[in-house]
Short mmCIF file of C-alpha atoms in Angstrom, two decimals:
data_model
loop_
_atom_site.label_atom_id
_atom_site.label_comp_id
_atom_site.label_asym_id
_atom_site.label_seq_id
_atom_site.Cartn_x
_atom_site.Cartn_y
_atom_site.Cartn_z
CA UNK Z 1 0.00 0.00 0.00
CA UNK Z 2 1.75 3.34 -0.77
CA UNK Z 3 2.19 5.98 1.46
CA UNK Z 4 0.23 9.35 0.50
CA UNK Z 5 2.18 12.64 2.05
CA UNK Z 6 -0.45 15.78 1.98
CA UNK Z 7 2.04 18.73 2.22
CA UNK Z 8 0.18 21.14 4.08
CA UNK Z 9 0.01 24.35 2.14
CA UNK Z 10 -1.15 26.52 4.39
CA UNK Z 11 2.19 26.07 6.49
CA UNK Z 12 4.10 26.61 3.36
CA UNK Z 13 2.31 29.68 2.63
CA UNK Z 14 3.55 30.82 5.70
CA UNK Z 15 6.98 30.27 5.11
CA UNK Z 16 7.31 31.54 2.05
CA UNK Z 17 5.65 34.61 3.35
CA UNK Z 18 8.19 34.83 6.09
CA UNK Z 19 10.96 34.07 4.22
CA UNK Z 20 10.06 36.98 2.12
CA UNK Z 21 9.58 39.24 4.86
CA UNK Z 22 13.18 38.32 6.40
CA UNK Z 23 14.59 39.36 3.02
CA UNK Z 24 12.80 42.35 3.58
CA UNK Z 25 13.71 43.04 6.70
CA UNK Z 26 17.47 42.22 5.52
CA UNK Z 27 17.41 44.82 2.73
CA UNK Z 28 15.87 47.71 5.23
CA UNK Z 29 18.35 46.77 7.50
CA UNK Z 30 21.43 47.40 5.44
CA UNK Z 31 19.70 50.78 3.78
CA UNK Z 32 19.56 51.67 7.89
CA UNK Z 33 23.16 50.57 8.47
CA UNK Z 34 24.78 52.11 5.52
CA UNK Z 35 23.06 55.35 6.35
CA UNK Z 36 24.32 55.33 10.01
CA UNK Z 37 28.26 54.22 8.61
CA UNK Z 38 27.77 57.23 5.95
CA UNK Z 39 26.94 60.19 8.95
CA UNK Z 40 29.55 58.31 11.61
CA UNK Z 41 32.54 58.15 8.82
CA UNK Z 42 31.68 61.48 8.06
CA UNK Z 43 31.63 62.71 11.98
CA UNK Z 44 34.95 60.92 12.48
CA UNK Z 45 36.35 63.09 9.41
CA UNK Z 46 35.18 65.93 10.77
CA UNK Z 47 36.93 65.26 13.99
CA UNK Z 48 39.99 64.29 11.85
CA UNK Z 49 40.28 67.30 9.83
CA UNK Z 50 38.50 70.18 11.90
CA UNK Z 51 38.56 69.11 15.28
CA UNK Z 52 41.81 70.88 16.44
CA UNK Z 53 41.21 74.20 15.21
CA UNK Z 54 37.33 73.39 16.60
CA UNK Z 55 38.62 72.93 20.10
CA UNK Z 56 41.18 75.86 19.67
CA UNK Z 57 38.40 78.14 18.77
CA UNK Z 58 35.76 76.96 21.71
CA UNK Z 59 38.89 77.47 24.07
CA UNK Z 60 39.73 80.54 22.61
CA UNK Z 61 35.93 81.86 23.32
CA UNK Z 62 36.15 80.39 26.90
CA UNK Z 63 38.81 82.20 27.72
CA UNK Z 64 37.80 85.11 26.46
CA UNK Z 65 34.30 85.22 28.46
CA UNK Z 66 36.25 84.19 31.20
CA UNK Z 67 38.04 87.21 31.65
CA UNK Z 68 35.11 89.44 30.60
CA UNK Z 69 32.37 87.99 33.04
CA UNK Z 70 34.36 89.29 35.69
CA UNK Z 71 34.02 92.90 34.33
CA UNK Z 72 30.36 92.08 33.23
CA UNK Z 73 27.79 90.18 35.57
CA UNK Z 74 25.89 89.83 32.47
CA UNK Z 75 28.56 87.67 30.67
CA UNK Z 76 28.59 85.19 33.20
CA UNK Z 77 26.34 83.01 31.44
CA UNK Z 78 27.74 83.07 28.15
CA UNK Z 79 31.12 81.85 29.99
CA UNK Z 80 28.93 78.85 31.59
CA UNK Z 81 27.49 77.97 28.20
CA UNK Z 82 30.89 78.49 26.32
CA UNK Z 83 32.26 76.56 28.92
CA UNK Z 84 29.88 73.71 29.05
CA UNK Z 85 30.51 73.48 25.08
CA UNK Z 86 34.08 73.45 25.02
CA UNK Z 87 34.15 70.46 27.73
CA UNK Z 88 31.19 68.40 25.53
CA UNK Z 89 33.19 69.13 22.35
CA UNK Z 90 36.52 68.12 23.66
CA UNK Z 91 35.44 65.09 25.26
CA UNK Z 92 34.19 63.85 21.88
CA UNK Z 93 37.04 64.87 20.48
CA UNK Z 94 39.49 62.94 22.50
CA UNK Z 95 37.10 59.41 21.96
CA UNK Z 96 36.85 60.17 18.22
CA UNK Z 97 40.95 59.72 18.02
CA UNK Z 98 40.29 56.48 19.66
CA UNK Z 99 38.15 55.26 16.36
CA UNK Z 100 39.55 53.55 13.54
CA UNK Z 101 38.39 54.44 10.13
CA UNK Z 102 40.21 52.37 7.29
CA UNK Z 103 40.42 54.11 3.79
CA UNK Z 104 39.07 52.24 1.20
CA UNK Z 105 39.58 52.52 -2.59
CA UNK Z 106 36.21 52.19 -4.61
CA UNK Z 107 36.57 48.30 -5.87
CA UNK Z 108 37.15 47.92 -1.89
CA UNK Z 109 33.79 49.94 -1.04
CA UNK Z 110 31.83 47.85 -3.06
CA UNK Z 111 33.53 44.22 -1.88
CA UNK Z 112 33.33 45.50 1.11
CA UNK Z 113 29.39 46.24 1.31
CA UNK Z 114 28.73 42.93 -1.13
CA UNK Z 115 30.58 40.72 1.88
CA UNK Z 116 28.66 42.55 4.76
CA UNK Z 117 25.22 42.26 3.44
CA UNK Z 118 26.18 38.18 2.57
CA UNK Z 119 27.05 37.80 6.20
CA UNK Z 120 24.27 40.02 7.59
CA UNK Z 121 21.73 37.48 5.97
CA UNK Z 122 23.47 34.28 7.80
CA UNK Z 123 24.18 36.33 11.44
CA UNK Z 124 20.85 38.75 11.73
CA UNK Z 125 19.75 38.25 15.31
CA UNK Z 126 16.00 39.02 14.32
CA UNK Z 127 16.28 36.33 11.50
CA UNK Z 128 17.80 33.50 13.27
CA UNK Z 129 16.19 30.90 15.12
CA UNK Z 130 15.69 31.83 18.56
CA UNK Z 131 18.07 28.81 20.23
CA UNK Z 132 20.93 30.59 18.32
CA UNK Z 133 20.17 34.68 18.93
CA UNK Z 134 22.67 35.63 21.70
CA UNK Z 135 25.37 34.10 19.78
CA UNK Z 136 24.39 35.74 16.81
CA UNK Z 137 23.78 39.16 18.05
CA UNK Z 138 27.61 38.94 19.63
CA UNK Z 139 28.66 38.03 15.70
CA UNK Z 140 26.47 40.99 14.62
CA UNK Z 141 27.75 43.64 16.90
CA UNK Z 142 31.42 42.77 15.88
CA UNK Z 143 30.71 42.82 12.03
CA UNK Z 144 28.57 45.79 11.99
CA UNK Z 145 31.53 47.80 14.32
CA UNK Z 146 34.03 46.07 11.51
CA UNK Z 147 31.63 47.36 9.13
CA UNK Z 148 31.14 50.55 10.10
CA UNK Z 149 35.45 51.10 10.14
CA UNK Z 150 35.96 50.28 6.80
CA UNK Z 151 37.43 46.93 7.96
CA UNK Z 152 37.38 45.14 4.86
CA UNK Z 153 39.56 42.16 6.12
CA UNK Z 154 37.40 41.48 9.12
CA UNK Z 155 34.25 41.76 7.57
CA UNK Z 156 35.35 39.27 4.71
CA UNK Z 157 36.79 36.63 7.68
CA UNK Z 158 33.20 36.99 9.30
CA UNK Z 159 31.36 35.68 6.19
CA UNK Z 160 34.48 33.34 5.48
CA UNK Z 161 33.54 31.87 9.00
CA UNK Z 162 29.78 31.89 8.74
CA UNK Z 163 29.49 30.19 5.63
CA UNK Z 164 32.14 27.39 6.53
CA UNK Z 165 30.33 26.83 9.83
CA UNK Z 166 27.20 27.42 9.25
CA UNK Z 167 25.62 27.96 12.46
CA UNK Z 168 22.43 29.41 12.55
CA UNK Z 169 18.87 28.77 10.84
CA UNK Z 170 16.81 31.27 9.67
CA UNK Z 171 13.42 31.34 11.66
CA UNK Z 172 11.31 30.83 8.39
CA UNK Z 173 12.86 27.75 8.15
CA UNK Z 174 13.07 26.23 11.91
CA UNK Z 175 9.34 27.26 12.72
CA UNK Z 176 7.36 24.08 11.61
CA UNK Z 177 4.34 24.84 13.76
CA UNK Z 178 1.76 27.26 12.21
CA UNK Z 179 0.49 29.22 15.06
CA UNK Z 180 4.38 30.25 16.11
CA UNK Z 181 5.15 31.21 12.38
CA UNK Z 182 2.10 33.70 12.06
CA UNK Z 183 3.22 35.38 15.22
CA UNK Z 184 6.88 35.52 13.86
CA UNK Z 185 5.25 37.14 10.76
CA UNK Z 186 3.75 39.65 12.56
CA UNK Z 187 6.77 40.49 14.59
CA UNK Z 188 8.71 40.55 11.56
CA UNK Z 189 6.31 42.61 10.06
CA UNK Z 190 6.17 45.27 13.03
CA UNK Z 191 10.52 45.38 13.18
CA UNK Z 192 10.35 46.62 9.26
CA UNK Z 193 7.62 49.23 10.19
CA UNK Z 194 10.07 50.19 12.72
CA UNK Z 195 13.17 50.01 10.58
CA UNK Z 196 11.40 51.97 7.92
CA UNK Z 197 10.65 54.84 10.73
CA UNK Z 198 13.95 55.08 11.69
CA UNK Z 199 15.33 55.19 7.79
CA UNK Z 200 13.01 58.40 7.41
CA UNK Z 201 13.44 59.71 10.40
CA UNK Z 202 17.10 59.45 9.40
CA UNK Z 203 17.35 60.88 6.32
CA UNK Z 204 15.31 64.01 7.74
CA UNK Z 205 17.37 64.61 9.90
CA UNK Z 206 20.48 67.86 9.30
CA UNK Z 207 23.62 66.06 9.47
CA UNK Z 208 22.20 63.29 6.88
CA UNK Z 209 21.06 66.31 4.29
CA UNK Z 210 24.07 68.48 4.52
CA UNK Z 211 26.28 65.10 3.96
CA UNK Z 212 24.80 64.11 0.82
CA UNK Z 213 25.04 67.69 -0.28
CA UNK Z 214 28.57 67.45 -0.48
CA UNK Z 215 30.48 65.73 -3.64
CA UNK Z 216 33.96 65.99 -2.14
CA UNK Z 217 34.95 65.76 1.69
CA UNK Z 218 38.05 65.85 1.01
CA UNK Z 219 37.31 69.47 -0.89
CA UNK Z 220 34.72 70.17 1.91
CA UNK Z 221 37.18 69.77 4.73
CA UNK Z 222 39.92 71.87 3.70
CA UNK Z 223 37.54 74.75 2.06
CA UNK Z 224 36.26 74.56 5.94
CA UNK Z 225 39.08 74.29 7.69
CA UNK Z 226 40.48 77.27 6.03
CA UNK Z 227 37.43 79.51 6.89
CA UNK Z 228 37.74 78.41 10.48
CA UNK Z 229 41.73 79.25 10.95
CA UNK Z 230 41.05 82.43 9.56
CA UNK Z 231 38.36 83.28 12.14
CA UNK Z 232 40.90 82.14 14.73
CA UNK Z 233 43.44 84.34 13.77
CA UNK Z 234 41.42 87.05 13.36
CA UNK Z 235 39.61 86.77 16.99
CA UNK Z 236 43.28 85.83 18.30
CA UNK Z 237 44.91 89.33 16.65
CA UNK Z 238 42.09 91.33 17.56
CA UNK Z 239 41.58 90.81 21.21
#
């Protein structure tokens, strides 16, 4: 007597539907990533190129209301806010020189971005199967960071690992039982509503649309820098 297997189609449905979503999600993802590397590469440069005559000029302007709030009661909170903002600013400053950012030629920014988005697919932690999402989110967090430097050689030994190890399964393909895969759809469903928020809320924001204003940093940076040593010079002879 043979053996008739009904495959249940409903359940299938399901997965193909989730599956679909996770490459959703996975795209969305690495549009909000690659938005967040473009404003933090370009915050780092900023540091890189402006930051010193930045902090000379904030100093400069503390000092300055320092001395006069002494001869004016009503400078003495300009010196408290100059004061305040030279401290923020040169805190940042001093952690940006801790960050790496590795220069990349343009054959290397596009190997680069092909090899994180491979291993993004195989590490997500809101893809994989639950038994395996601390692990992967400890992955993820190191390859984005990688990512996120310009580390080319890391990112590429991440997806060199995950792909000879293999060691996680997506959830659209561990879920077997119905009722858990409909709730992972709507979860999955809810985390790209969320992930297209932030995108928009993103690319609305200042920083994001004066960055991809500009054509050439390195032209940006030193047209800027120059403005700002000639306003320190000028406040410095003119005291």
């Amino acid at each position: 007597m043979d053996i008739i297997i009904y495959d249940d189609q409903e359940l299938i449905k399901l997965k193909i539907e989730a599956k679909a979503l996770e490459i959703d999600f996975n795209l969305k993802n690495d549009e909000l990533v690659e938005i967040g590397k473009i404003i933090n590469n370009f915050s780092i440069k900023h540091n890189q190129e402006l930051g010193e005559v930045l902090k000379n000029l904030l100093k400069f302007r503390k000092e300055k209301l320092e001395v006069e709030k002494d001869l004016n009661k009503k400078k003495k909170k300009e010196f408290e806010e100059a004061k305040a903002e030279y401290e923020e600013f040169n805190e940042n400053y001093e952690f940006s020189k801790t960050e790496n950012l590795f220069d990349l030629n343009d054959e290397e920014k596009i190997e680069i971005k092909k090899a994180y988005r491979k291993a993004t697919k195989l590490c997500h932690p809101d893809i994989v199967s639950n038994d395996f999402k601390i692990q992967a989110e400890e992955i993820f967090k190191e390859l984005k960071k990688a990512y996120e430097e310009n580390n080319i050689k890391r990112v590429k030994e991440i997806l060199e690992n995950l792909e000879k190890e293999k060691l996680f399964v997506n959830k659209s393909e561990s879920i077997t039982e119905k009722s858990k895969l409909k709730i992972e759809i709507l979860n999955l469903k809810n985390k790209l509503d969320k992930i297209i928020s932030e995108i928009e809320n993103l690319k609305s924001t200042e920083p994001y649309l004066t960055i991809i204003k500009i054509e050439d940093w390195d032209k940006y940076f030193k047209t800027k820098k120059s403005i700002l040593l000639e306003e320190l010079n000028y406040l410095q002879n003119n005291e």
